[in-house]
Amino acid sequence: MNPAVPEQKPVKPGASGTLNEWLTYLESIHSKPIDMGLDRLKVVQQQMDFALNGVVFTVAGTNGKGSTCAMLESILIQAGYKVGMYTSPHLIRFTERARINGEEVAETDLIAAFERVEQARTDTSTSLTYFEFTTLAVAWLFSQTSLDAVILEVGLGGRLDAVNAFDTDCAICTSVDLDHQAFLGPDRESIGREKAGIFRPGKPAIVGDPKPPQSVIDHAEAIGADLWMFARDFNYSGDKQQWAYGGRSMRRAALAYPALRGTNQLLNASAALAALESVRDRLPVPAQSIRQGFLLVEWPGRFQVLPGQPTVVLDVGHNPHAAAHLRESLDNMGFFPYTHCIFGMLADKDAVAVVNALKDRVDHWHLVPLEGDRSRSTEQLLQQLAQAGVDSPAFDWVGNSQALAKGGIAKQPPEKSVQSYNSVSQAYAVVTSAVPPNDRILVFGSFLVVAQAMQAKEAIRKRPG
């Protein structure tokens, strides 16, 4: 009988530890990756004894919260304010999560913040999740800088999310729909109550969802928040050239459409303007800064259309609500003979409902596996496509790509097809090289799919010749 191997304790990086070494360490210091609650974090926060500077915006929502954060940041920077923004998850680099005036913070500064949190965590013998630890680190880093505004994106839900440990001056709930039901509850009412947990008594609570769950309204009224509702307290109107915002007392006309594409971006933009209107006594913003902010805003992976042919659209959406908006956005792009979708989803997402929303807009499905503890194989994806009524034949797109690379003749594909791949990078290389230049390629289903496609694109760009 073999003796039991003692479990190894996580080893904290040394003085010369890299950011990646720290992140690997943080993944191992708590028993489970998601552990909802604020008690542990508040113990360490109290030990660190710091406060955020400036006006704090906290943004929750099933979809649209990252775009709303980016618009707020862009407008405030254009108005001359110094702004810290914390978002998650990242696409390529962890430093994407923490920005000051639009620039990612330095790795060395993050490491110093990690060391500060680790000391407080050790002193209080407290276990923290990866997200709790990194949220505290970024917040402490922001506290060491004189900021006019801090924008915090909720990671999951709201009430028990690590970001909610910090009191907000203005809370925004962009949308409420089904996602993360295992943690937030089975329906919109339950999920809405969790998201409304970021509201504070007497402080603006901006609700951008046109049809919010009653639980959101009830909670805002119960705690005495200053509730701003879309269509009651603020709204927008527009034509093909420009749009206008109307709030409680502020009007902004002749606005250029946000640089972020997608059918729901005016909802996000109007919620951002309502938030700014609600705190304009502390952060006045000129009309020209609003116009410039919308024109210059960038947020990768949110209906991002890459230059060149074939047309490539990157979208990190991963739930039925996002898929429905994506369908509308695809319809607004004009005519493409065929649409290809490089598609992968994590195991806890409703792939059948997502496919149902898009199956009439996608001709060729290119399925990719995702790794990790929530992985979903291409075999499982095939089953879910079948459940959604997609029964297209298989086709050897890999063979077509290889034939074209050798100067040969590609086979004629069917009108519709399904093909599985070993990885996102393989699928991206094959599809971008094998489809006609006037077709459209959609990369969709997960932050991981989009991130790996972006890396694959960069690797292709760097190839010699």
Short mmCIF file of C-alpha atoms in Angstrom, two decimals:
data_model
loop_
_atom_site.label_atom_id
_atom_site.label_comp_id
_atom_site.label_asym_id
_atom_site.label_seq_id
_atom_site.Cartn_x
_atom_site.Cartn_y
_atom_site.Cartn_z
CA MET A 1 0.00 0.00 0.00
CA ASN A 2 1.45 3.32 -1.06
CA PRO A 3 1.70 5.98 1.65
CA ALA A 4 -0.54 9.00 1.15
CA VAL A 5 1.24 11.91 -0.48
CA PRO A 6 0.92 14.96 1.76
CA GLU A 7 -0.87 17.88 0.14
CA GLN A 8 1.59 20.60 -0.83
CA LYS A 9 0.93 24.07 0.50
CA PRO A 10 0.87 26.90 -2.05
CA VAL A 11 4.22 28.62 -2.20
CA LYS A 12 4.15 32.40 -2.15
CA PRO A 13 6.35 34.00 -4.84
CA GLY A 14 9.64 35.36 -3.63
CA ALA A 15 10.91 38.92 -3.80
CA SER A 16 11.57 38.57 -7.53
CA GLY A 17 8.26 36.82 -8.25
CA THR A 18 6.60 37.65 -11.56
CA LEU A 19 2.97 38.63 -12.07
CA ASN A 20 2.21 35.22 -13.59
CA GLU A 21 3.77 33.47 -10.58
CA TRP A 22 1.57 35.54 -8.28
CA LEU A 23 -1.56 34.75 -10.29
CA THR A 24 -0.78 31.03 -10.20
CA TYR A 25 -0.33 31.29 -6.43
CA LEU A 26 -3.64 33.14 -5.99
CA GLU A 27 -5.47 30.39 -7.87
CA SER A 28 -4.37 27.89 -5.21
CA ILE A 29 -4.91 29.67 -1.88
CA HIS A 30 -8.68 29.13 -1.49
CA SER A 31 -10.64 25.90 -1.52
CA LYS A 32 -12.96 26.89 -4.39
CA PRO A 33 -12.74 29.49 -7.17
CA ILE A 34 -16.15 31.10 -6.49
CA ASP A 35 -17.20 31.51 -2.86
CA MET A 36 -19.84 34.22 -2.57
CA GLY A 37 -19.78 36.47 0.48
CA LEU A 38 -18.12 39.62 1.82
CA ASP A 39 -17.14 38.58 5.35
CA ARG A 40 -13.63 37.30 4.55
CA LEU A 41 -12.81 40.21 2.29
CA LYS A 42 -13.96 42.79 4.85
CA VAL A 43 -11.65 41.32 7.50
CA VAL A 44 -8.65 41.87 5.23
CA GLN A 45 -9.96 45.24 4.00
CA GLN A 46 -10.25 46.47 7.58
CA GLN A 47 -6.71 45.30 8.32
CA MET A 48 -5.42 47.22 5.27
CA ASP A 49 -7.32 50.36 6.36
CA PHE A 50 -7.75 52.27 3.11
CA ALA A 51 -10.52 54.13 1.26
CA LEU A 52 -11.17 54.91 -2.38
CA ASN A 53 -10.77 58.49 -3.58
CA GLY A 54 -13.19 60.36 -5.81
CA VAL A 55 -16.68 59.54 -7.02
CA VAL A 56 -17.27 55.78 -7.10
CA PHE A 57 -19.43 54.21 -9.81
CA THR A 58 -20.39 50.54 -9.40
CA VAL A 59 -21.77 48.78 -12.48
CA ALA A 60 -23.68 45.48 -12.45
CA GLY A 61 -25.71 43.71 -15.11
CA THR A 62 -26.02 40.46 -17.03
CA ASN A 63 -24.80 42.15 -20.23
CA GLY A 64 -23.55 45.61 -21.10
CA LYS A 65 -21.72 46.44 -17.89
CA GLY A 66 -18.23 46.41 -19.43
CA SER A 67 -19.30 48.65 -22.32
CA THR A 68 -21.01 51.04 -19.88
CA CYS A 69 -17.84 51.21 -17.78
CA ALA A 70 -15.77 51.95 -20.89
CA MET A 71 -18.10 54.78 -21.96
CA LEU A 72 -18.01 56.35 -18.49
CA GLU A 73 -14.23 56.14 -18.45
CA SER A 74 -13.85 57.65 -21.94
CA ILE A 75 -16.18 60.59 -21.25
CA LEU A 76 -14.61 61.40 -17.88
CA ILE A 77 -11.09 61.28 -19.32
CA GLN A 78 -12.15 63.62 -22.11
CA ALA A 79 -13.52 65.97 -19.43
CA GLY A 80 -10.05 66.10 -17.85
CA TYR A 81 -10.66 63.89 -14.84
CA LYS A 82 -8.25 61.28 -13.50
CA VAL A 83 -10.11 57.96 -13.61
CA GLY A 84 -9.43 54.48 -12.27
CA MET A 85 -11.35 51.58 -13.81
CA TYR A 86 -11.52 47.96 -12.66
CA THR A 87 -13.15 45.34 -14.92
CA SER A 88 -13.14 41.58 -15.37
CA PRO A 89 -12.39 39.18 -16.84
CA HIS A 90 -9.43 40.08 -19.04
CA LEU A 91 -8.91 38.89 -22.60
CA ILE A 92 -5.13 38.62 -23.00
CA ARG A 93 -3.30 40.28 -20.08
CA PHE A 94 -4.32 40.46 -16.43
CA THR A 95 -3.31 44.14 -16.40
CA GLU A 96 -6.32 44.87 -18.65
CA ARG A 97 -8.41 44.64 -15.48
CA ALA A 98 -6.93 47.77 -13.87
CA ARG A 99 -6.54 51.04 -15.75
CA ILE A 100 -5.74 54.57 -14.72
CA ASN A 101 -6.71 57.17 -17.33
CA GLY A 102 -7.09 54.47 -19.94
CA GLU A 103 -3.61 52.98 -19.40
CA GLU A 104 -3.10 49.54 -17.91
CA VAL A 105 -1.33 49.64 -14.56
CA ALA A 106 2.26 48.39 -14.44
CA GLU A 107 2.92 44.79 -13.43
CA THR A 108 5.34 45.98 -10.75
CA ASP A 109 2.62 48.13 -9.18
CA LEU A 110 0.21 45.20 -9.16
CA ILE A 111 2.81 42.95 -7.54
CA ALA A 112 3.36 45.57 -4.82
CA ALA A 113 -0.41 45.64 -4.24
CA PHE A 114 -0.51 41.82 -4.09
CA GLU A 115 2.22 41.86 -1.45
CA ARG A 116 0.23 44.38 0.58
CA VAL A 117 -2.93 42.23 0.47
CA GLU A 118 -0.97 39.06 1.23
CA GLN A 119 0.52 40.65 4.34
CA ALA A 120 -2.91 41.67 5.62
CA ARG A 121 -4.35 38.26 4.70
CA THR A 122 -1.56 36.50 6.60
CA ASP A 123 -1.88 38.80 9.62
CA THR A 124 -5.59 37.99 9.89
CA SER A 125 -5.28 34.28 8.91
CA THR A 126 -7.94 34.83 6.25
CA SER A 127 -8.49 32.83 3.08
CA LEU A 128 -9.46 34.79 -0.06
CA THR A 129 -10.53 33.72 -3.53
CA TYR A 130 -8.55 34.83 -6.58
CA PHE A 131 -11.18 37.47 -7.38
CA GLU A 132 -11.45 38.76 -3.81
CA PHE A 133 -7.67 39.04 -3.52
CA THR A 134 -7.19 40.80 -6.85
CA THR A 135 -10.16 43.14 -6.24
CA LEU A 136 -8.65 44.26 -2.94
CA ALA A 137 -5.26 44.71 -4.60
CA VAL A 138 -6.59 46.91 -7.39
CA ALA A 139 -8.75 48.93 -4.99
CA TRP A 140 -5.74 49.52 -2.72
CA LEU A 141 -3.68 50.53 -5.76
CA PHE A 142 -6.37 53.06 -6.72
CA SER A 143 -6.42 54.38 -3.15
CA GLN A 144 -2.74 55.26 -3.45
CA THR A 145 -3.48 57.60 -6.35
CA SER A 146 -5.40 60.87 -6.30
CA LEU A 147 -8.37 59.93 -8.50
CA ASP A 148 -11.42 62.01 -9.37
CA ALA A 149 -13.51 58.95 -10.22
CA VAL A 150 -13.36 55.19 -9.75
CA ILE A 151 -15.38 52.81 -11.95
CA LEU A 152 -15.89 49.30 -10.58
CA GLU A 153 -17.42 46.51 -12.64
CA VAL A 154 -19.14 43.79 -10.63
CA GLY A 155 -17.75 40.33 -11.32
CA LEU A 156 -20.77 38.15 -10.50
CA GLY A 157 -24.19 39.27 -9.30
CA GLY A 158 -23.77 42.25 -7.03
CA ARG A 159 -24.88 41.84 -3.43
CA LEU A 160 -22.17 39.35 -2.47
CA ASP A 161 -19.57 40.33 -5.08
CA ALA A 162 -16.18 41.53 -3.84
CA VAL A 163 -16.66 44.91 -5.54
CA ASN A 164 -19.68 45.56 -3.29
CA ALA A 165 -17.38 45.81 -0.27
CA PHE A 166 -16.82 49.40 -1.39
CA ASP A 167 -19.66 51.88 -0.98
CA THR A 168 -20.72 53.47 -4.22
CA ASP A 169 -21.75 57.03 -5.01
CA CYS A 170 -23.71 55.89 -8.06
CA ALA A 171 -24.86 52.34 -8.86
CA ILE A 172 -25.79 51.23 -12.39
CA CYS A 173 -27.68 48.06 -13.30
CA THR A 174 -27.47 47.68 -17.08
CA SER A 175 -29.61 44.58 -17.67
CA VAL A 176 -31.02 41.55 -15.88
CA ASP A 177 -31.31 38.21 -17.57
CA LEU A 178 -30.54 34.53 -17.03
CA ASP A 179 -26.90 33.68 -16.36
CA HIS A 180 -24.99 32.16 -13.41
CA GLN A 181 -28.26 30.76 -12.01
CA ALA A 182 -26.35 28.35 -9.75
CA PHE A 183 -25.10 31.37 -7.77
CA LEU A 184 -27.76 34.04 -8.35
CA GLY A 185 -31.07 32.16 -8.46
CA PRO A 186 -33.31 30.51 -11.04
CA ASP A 187 -35.17 33.49 -12.52
CA ARG A 188 -34.94 37.20 -13.34
CA GLU A 189 -36.56 38.22 -10.06
CA SER A 190 -33.94 36.37 -8.02
CA ILE A 191 -31.09 37.60 -10.19
CA GLY A 192 -32.43 41.16 -10.12
CA ARG A 193 -32.45 41.16 -6.33
CA GLU A 194 -28.81 40.12 -6.28
CA LYS A 195 -27.82 42.83 -8.73
CA ALA A 196 -29.80 45.48 -6.85
CA GLY A 197 -27.62 44.68 -3.84
CA ILE A 198 -25.12 47.30 -5.09
CA PHE A 199 -27.66 50.11 -4.49
CA ARG A 200 -27.12 52.41 -1.50
CA PRO A 201 -29.60 54.49 0.53
CA GLY A 202 -29.90 58.04 -0.77
CA LYS A 203 -27.55 57.41 -3.69
CA PRO A 204 -28.46 57.28 -7.40
CA ALA A 205 -29.44 53.83 -8.65
CA ILE A 206 -29.53 53.86 -12.47
CA VAL A 207 -31.53 51.02 -14.07
CA GLY A 208 -30.89 50.68 -17.80
CA ASP A 209 -33.01 47.58 -18.32
CA PRO A 210 -36.19 48.69 -20.15
CA LYS A 211 -38.22 46.00 -18.34
CA PRO A 212 -36.47 45.43 -15.01
CA PRO A 213 -37.64 42.74 -12.60
CA GLN A 214 -39.91 44.08 -9.87
CA SER A 215 -37.31 42.94 -7.33
CA VAL A 216 -34.91 45.64 -8.55
CA ILE A 217 -37.51 48.38 -8.09
CA ASP A 218 -38.70 47.01 -4.74
CA HIS A 219 -35.20 46.86 -3.28
CA ALA A 220 -34.34 50.39 -4.43
CA GLU A 221 -37.51 51.72 -2.83
CA ALA A 222 -37.06 49.66 0.34
CA ILE A 223 -33.63 51.11 1.09
CA GLY A 224 -34.44 54.64 -0.11
CA ALA A 225 -32.12 54.72 -3.10
CA ASP A 226 -32.59 57.49 -5.67
CA LEU A 227 -34.04 55.27 -8.40
CA TRP A 228 -33.53 56.34 -12.03
CA MET A 229 -35.48 54.16 -14.45
CA PHE A 230 -35.12 54.01 -18.22
CA ALA A 231 -38.17 55.53 -20.00
CA ARG A 232 -39.26 57.27 -16.78
CA ASP A 233 -36.23 59.30 -15.67
CA PHE A 234 -34.06 59.10 -18.78
CA ASN A 235 -34.40 58.04 -22.39
CA TYR A 236 -32.88 58.33 -25.83
CA SER A 237 -34.04 58.93 -29.38
CA GLY A 238 -32.17 58.79 -32.65
CA ASP A 239 -32.00 58.41 -36.40
CA LYS A 240 -29.35 56.93 -38.68
CA GLN A 241 -26.96 59.87 -38.24
CA GLN A 242 -27.18 60.94 -34.60
CA TRP A 243 -28.99 60.46 -31.32
CA ALA A 244 -30.14 62.46 -28.32
CA TYR A 245 -30.32 61.88 -24.57
CA GLY A 246 -33.02 63.20 -22.27
CA GLY A 247 -32.70 62.98 -18.49
CA ARG A 248 -34.42 64.50 -15.50
CA SER A 249 -33.00 67.94 -16.19
CA MET A 250 -30.22 67.42 -18.74
CA ARG A 251 -30.62 67.21 -22.52
CA ARG A 252 -27.90 66.32 -24.98
CA ALA A 253 -28.70 66.49 -28.70
CA ALA A 254 -26.78 65.81 -31.92
CA LEU A 255 -24.63 63.09 -30.32
CA ALA A 256 -22.53 60.83 -32.52
CA TYR A 257 -23.21 57.14 -32.10
CA PRO A 258 -20.77 55.42 -29.73
CA ALA A 259 -17.76 53.85 -31.41
CA LEU A 260 -18.87 50.57 -29.81
CA ARG A 261 -21.13 48.72 -32.22
CA GLY A 262 -24.21 46.71 -31.35
CA THR A 263 -27.95 47.25 -31.11
CA ASN A 264 -27.99 47.72 -27.32
CA GLN A 265 -25.20 50.30 -27.05
CA LEU A 266 -27.57 53.29 -26.90
CA LEU A 267 -29.18 51.72 -23.83
CA ASN A 268 -25.72 51.47 -22.26
CA ALA A 269 -24.81 54.99 -23.39
CA SER A 270 -27.99 56.51 -21.98
CA ALA A 271 -27.44 54.72 -18.65
CA ALA A 272 -23.89 56.14 -18.55
CA LEU A 273 -25.23 59.66 -19.21
CA ALA A 274 -27.91 59.23 -16.54
CA ALA A 275 -25.16 58.26 -14.08
CA LEU A 276 -23.14 61.34 -15.01
CA GLU A 277 -26.23 63.54 -14.73
CA SER A 278 -26.93 62.16 -11.27
CA VAL A 279 -23.50 63.23 -9.95
CA ARG A 280 -22.93 66.34 -12.05
CA ASP A 281 -22.66 68.54 -8.96
CA ARG A 282 -19.40 66.67 -8.19
CA LEU A 283 -18.26 65.76 -11.71
CA PRO A 284 -19.57 68.31 -14.23
CA VAL A 285 -18.99 67.16 -17.81
CA PRO A 286 -19.16 69.51 -20.84
CA ALA A 287 -21.20 68.48 -23.88
CA GLN A 288 -18.07 68.31 -26.05
CA SER A 289 -16.46 65.80 -23.66
CA ILE A 290 -19.54 63.59 -24.01
CA ARG A 291 -19.33 63.73 -27.79
CA GLN A 292 -15.61 62.99 -27.83
CA GLY A 293 -15.95 60.27 -25.23
CA PHE A 294 -18.46 58.35 -27.31
CA LEU A 295 -16.40 58.79 -30.48
CA LEU A 296 -13.17 57.55 -28.91
CA VAL A 297 -14.41 54.74 -26.64
CA GLU A 298 -12.87 51.31 -27.19
CA TRP A 299 -13.83 47.98 -25.63
CA PRO A 300 -12.41 44.90 -27.36
CA GLY A 301 -14.55 41.83 -27.92
CA ARG A 302 -17.94 43.52 -27.77
CA PHE A 303 -19.32 43.19 -31.29
CA GLN A 304 -15.85 44.19 -32.48
CA VAL A 305 -15.56 44.17 -36.27
CA LEU A 306 -11.98 43.66 -37.43
CA PRO A 307 -10.70 45.47 -40.52
CA GLY A 308 -10.04 43.50 -43.71
CA GLN A 309 -11.66 40.58 -45.52
CA PRO A 310 -13.29 38.29 -44.79
CA THR A 311 -15.20 40.32 -42.20
CA VAL A 312 -14.49 39.01 -38.68
CA VAL A 313 -16.77 39.87 -35.75
CA LEU A 314 -15.59 39.19 -32.19
CA ASP A 315 -18.22 38.98 -29.45
CA VAL A 316 -17.73 37.68 -25.90
CA GLY A 317 -21.48 37.19 -25.31
CA HIS A 318 -22.27 33.87 -23.65
CA ASN A 319 -25.96 33.80 -22.70
CA PRO A 320 -29.32 33.85 -24.52
CA HIS A 321 -29.89 37.57 -23.84
CA ALA A 322 -26.55 38.46 -25.44
CA ALA A 323 -27.21 36.11 -28.35
CA ALA A 324 -30.54 37.81 -29.08
CA HIS A 325 -28.84 41.23 -29.24
CA LEU A 326 -26.07 39.75 -31.36
CA ARG A 327 -28.62 38.44 -33.85
CA GLU A 328 -30.04 41.97 -34.26
CA SER A 329 -26.56 43.45 -34.65
CA LEU A 330 -25.66 40.90 -37.33
CA ASP A 331 -28.87 41.78 -39.20
CA ASN A 332 -27.84 45.44 -39.22
CA MET A 333 -24.50 44.73 -40.91
CA GLY A 334 -25.83 44.27 -44.44
CA PHE A 335 -25.62 41.30 -46.78
CA PHE A 336 -23.05 38.51 -46.60
CA PRO A 337 -23.41 35.36 -48.72
CA TYR A 338 -22.54 33.06 -45.80
CA THR A 339 -21.90 33.48 -42.09
CA HIS A 340 -19.43 31.21 -40.31
CA CYS A 341 -19.38 30.92 -36.52
CA ILE A 342 -16.31 29.82 -34.53
CA PHE A 343 -18.20 28.71 -31.46
CA GLY A 344 -17.30 27.42 -28.01
CA MET A 345 -19.04 27.69 -24.64
CA LEU A 346 -18.31 26.77 -21.05
CA ALA A 347 -20.25 23.87 -19.54
CA ASP A 348 -22.43 25.99 -17.23
CA LYS A 349 -23.85 28.09 -20.07
CA ASP A 350 -27.14 27.44 -21.89
CA ALA A 351 -25.72 26.48 -25.28
CA VAL A 352 -29.05 25.21 -26.65
CA ALA A 353 -30.82 28.55 -26.03
CA VAL A 354 -27.86 30.46 -27.48
CA VAL A 355 -27.81 28.33 -30.62
CA ASN A 356 -31.58 28.71 -30.96
CA ALA A 357 -31.13 32.49 -31.02
CA LEU A 358 -28.51 32.34 -33.79
CA LYS A 359 -29.21 29.22 -35.85
CA ASP A 360 -31.10 31.13 -38.55
CA ARG A 361 -28.19 33.57 -38.92
CA VAL A 362 -25.31 31.06 -39.05
CA ASP A 363 -24.67 28.86 -42.10
CA HIS A 364 -21.48 27.09 -41.05
CA TRP A 365 -20.66 26.13 -37.45
CA HIS A 366 -16.99 25.67 -36.52
CA LEU A 367 -16.93 24.10 -33.05
CA VAL A 368 -14.03 24.52 -30.64
CA PRO A 369 -13.32 22.94 -27.23
CA LEU A 370 -12.62 24.95 -24.09
CA GLU A 371 -10.35 23.67 -21.34
CA GLY A 372 -10.54 23.97 -17.56
CA ASP A 373 -12.90 22.90 -14.79
CA ARG A 374 -15.91 24.17 -16.77
CA SER A 375 -14.80 22.71 -20.09
CA ARG A 376 -17.20 21.67 -22.82
CA SER A 377 -16.05 19.37 -25.62
CA THR A 378 -16.95 19.67 -29.30
CA GLU A 379 -18.82 16.36 -28.96
CA GLN A 380 -21.04 17.97 -26.33
CA LEU A 381 -21.50 21.04 -28.51
CA LEU A 382 -22.58 18.82 -31.39
CA GLN A 383 -25.27 17.31 -29.16
CA GLN A 384 -26.49 20.76 -28.16
CA LEU A 385 -26.63 21.92 -31.78
CA ALA A 386 -28.74 18.87 -32.56
CA GLN A 387 -31.06 19.66 -29.63
CA ALA A 388 -31.49 23.15 -31.09
CA GLY A 389 -32.42 21.67 -34.47
CA VAL A 390 -29.11 22.15 -36.31
CA ASP A 391 -28.49 18.96 -38.29
CA SER A 392 -26.09 20.26 -40.95
CA PRO A 393 -23.61 17.80 -42.51
CA ALA A 394 -19.92 17.70 -41.69
CA PHE A 395 -17.47 19.28 -44.14
CA ASP A 396 -13.69 19.19 -44.33
CA TRP A 397 -12.79 22.86 -44.08
CA VAL A 398 -9.30 21.84 -42.93
CA GLY A 399 -8.77 20.07 -46.25
CA ASN A 400 -9.95 23.13 -48.14
CA SER A 401 -7.54 25.35 -46.23
CA GLN A 402 -4.62 23.00 -46.96
CA ALA A 403 -5.54 22.77 -50.65
CA LEU A 404 -5.70 26.56 -51.01
CA ALA A 405 -2.38 26.98 -49.17
CA LYS A 406 -0.74 24.75 -51.79
CA GLY A 407 -2.31 26.64 -54.67
CA GLY A 408 -4.80 23.87 -55.32
CA ILE A 409 -8.55 23.90 -55.83
CA ALA A 410 -10.86 23.77 -52.83
CA LYS A 411 -13.94 21.56 -52.73
CA GLN A 412 -17.35 23.20 -53.01
CA PRO A 413 -18.86 23.34 -49.50
CA PRO A 414 -22.54 22.62 -48.88
CA GLU A 415 -24.97 25.42 -48.08
CA LYS A 416 -24.67 24.58 -44.38
CA SER A 417 -22.13 22.58 -42.40
CA VAL A 418 -20.72 21.70 -38.98
CA GLN A 419 -17.00 21.06 -38.37
CA SER A 420 -15.11 20.36 -35.13
CA TYR A 421 -11.56 21.49 -34.38
CA ASN A 422 -8.86 20.72 -31.84
CA SER A 423 -8.49 24.34 -30.73
CA VAL A 424 -9.62 27.92 -31.32
CA SER A 425 -6.29 28.73 -32.96
CA GLN A 426 -6.71 25.88 -35.46
CA ALA A 427 -10.28 26.92 -36.25
CA TYR A 428 -9.32 30.58 -36.69
CA ALA A 429 -6.41 29.77 -39.01
CA VAL A 430 -8.50 27.38 -41.11
CA VAL A 431 -11.64 29.46 -41.39
CA THR A 432 -9.94 32.78 -42.15
CA SER A 433 -7.92 31.11 -44.91
CA ALA A 434 -10.61 28.85 -46.40
CA VAL A 435 -13.73 31.02 -46.70
CA PRO A 436 -14.39 33.48 -49.55
CA PRO A 437 -13.45 37.12 -48.81
CA ASN A 438 -17.05 38.34 -48.98
CA ASP A 439 -18.26 35.92 -46.28
CA ARG A 440 -18.58 36.82 -42.59
CA ILE A 441 -16.88 35.07 -39.64
CA LEU A 442 -18.35 35.37 -36.16
CA VAL A 443 -16.19 34.40 -33.16
CA PHE A 444 -18.54 33.91 -30.24
CA GLY A 445 -19.58 32.11 -27.06
CA SER A 446 -17.02 32.96 -24.39
CA PHE A 447 -14.30 35.39 -23.34
CA LEU A 448 -11.92 32.42 -23.78
CA VAL A 449 -12.92 31.88 -27.41
CA VAL A 450 -12.45 35.55 -28.29
CA ALA A 451 -9.15 35.82 -26.40
CA GLN A 452 -7.71 32.75 -28.10
CA ALA A 453 -8.89 34.00 -31.51
CA MET A 454 -7.17 37.34 -30.89
CA GLN A 455 -3.98 35.48 -30.03
CA ALA A 456 -4.35 33.32 -33.15
CA LYS A 457 -4.79 36.42 -35.30
CA GLU A 458 -1.61 37.90 -33.87
CA ALA A 459 0.31 34.67 -34.42
CA ILE A 460 -0.80 34.62 -38.09
CA ARG A 461 0.26 38.25 -38.48
CA LYS A 462 3.76 37.45 -37.18
CA ARG A 463 4.33 34.51 -39.48
CA PRO A 464 7.22 35.07 -41.88
CA GLY A 465 6.28 35.63 -45.50
#
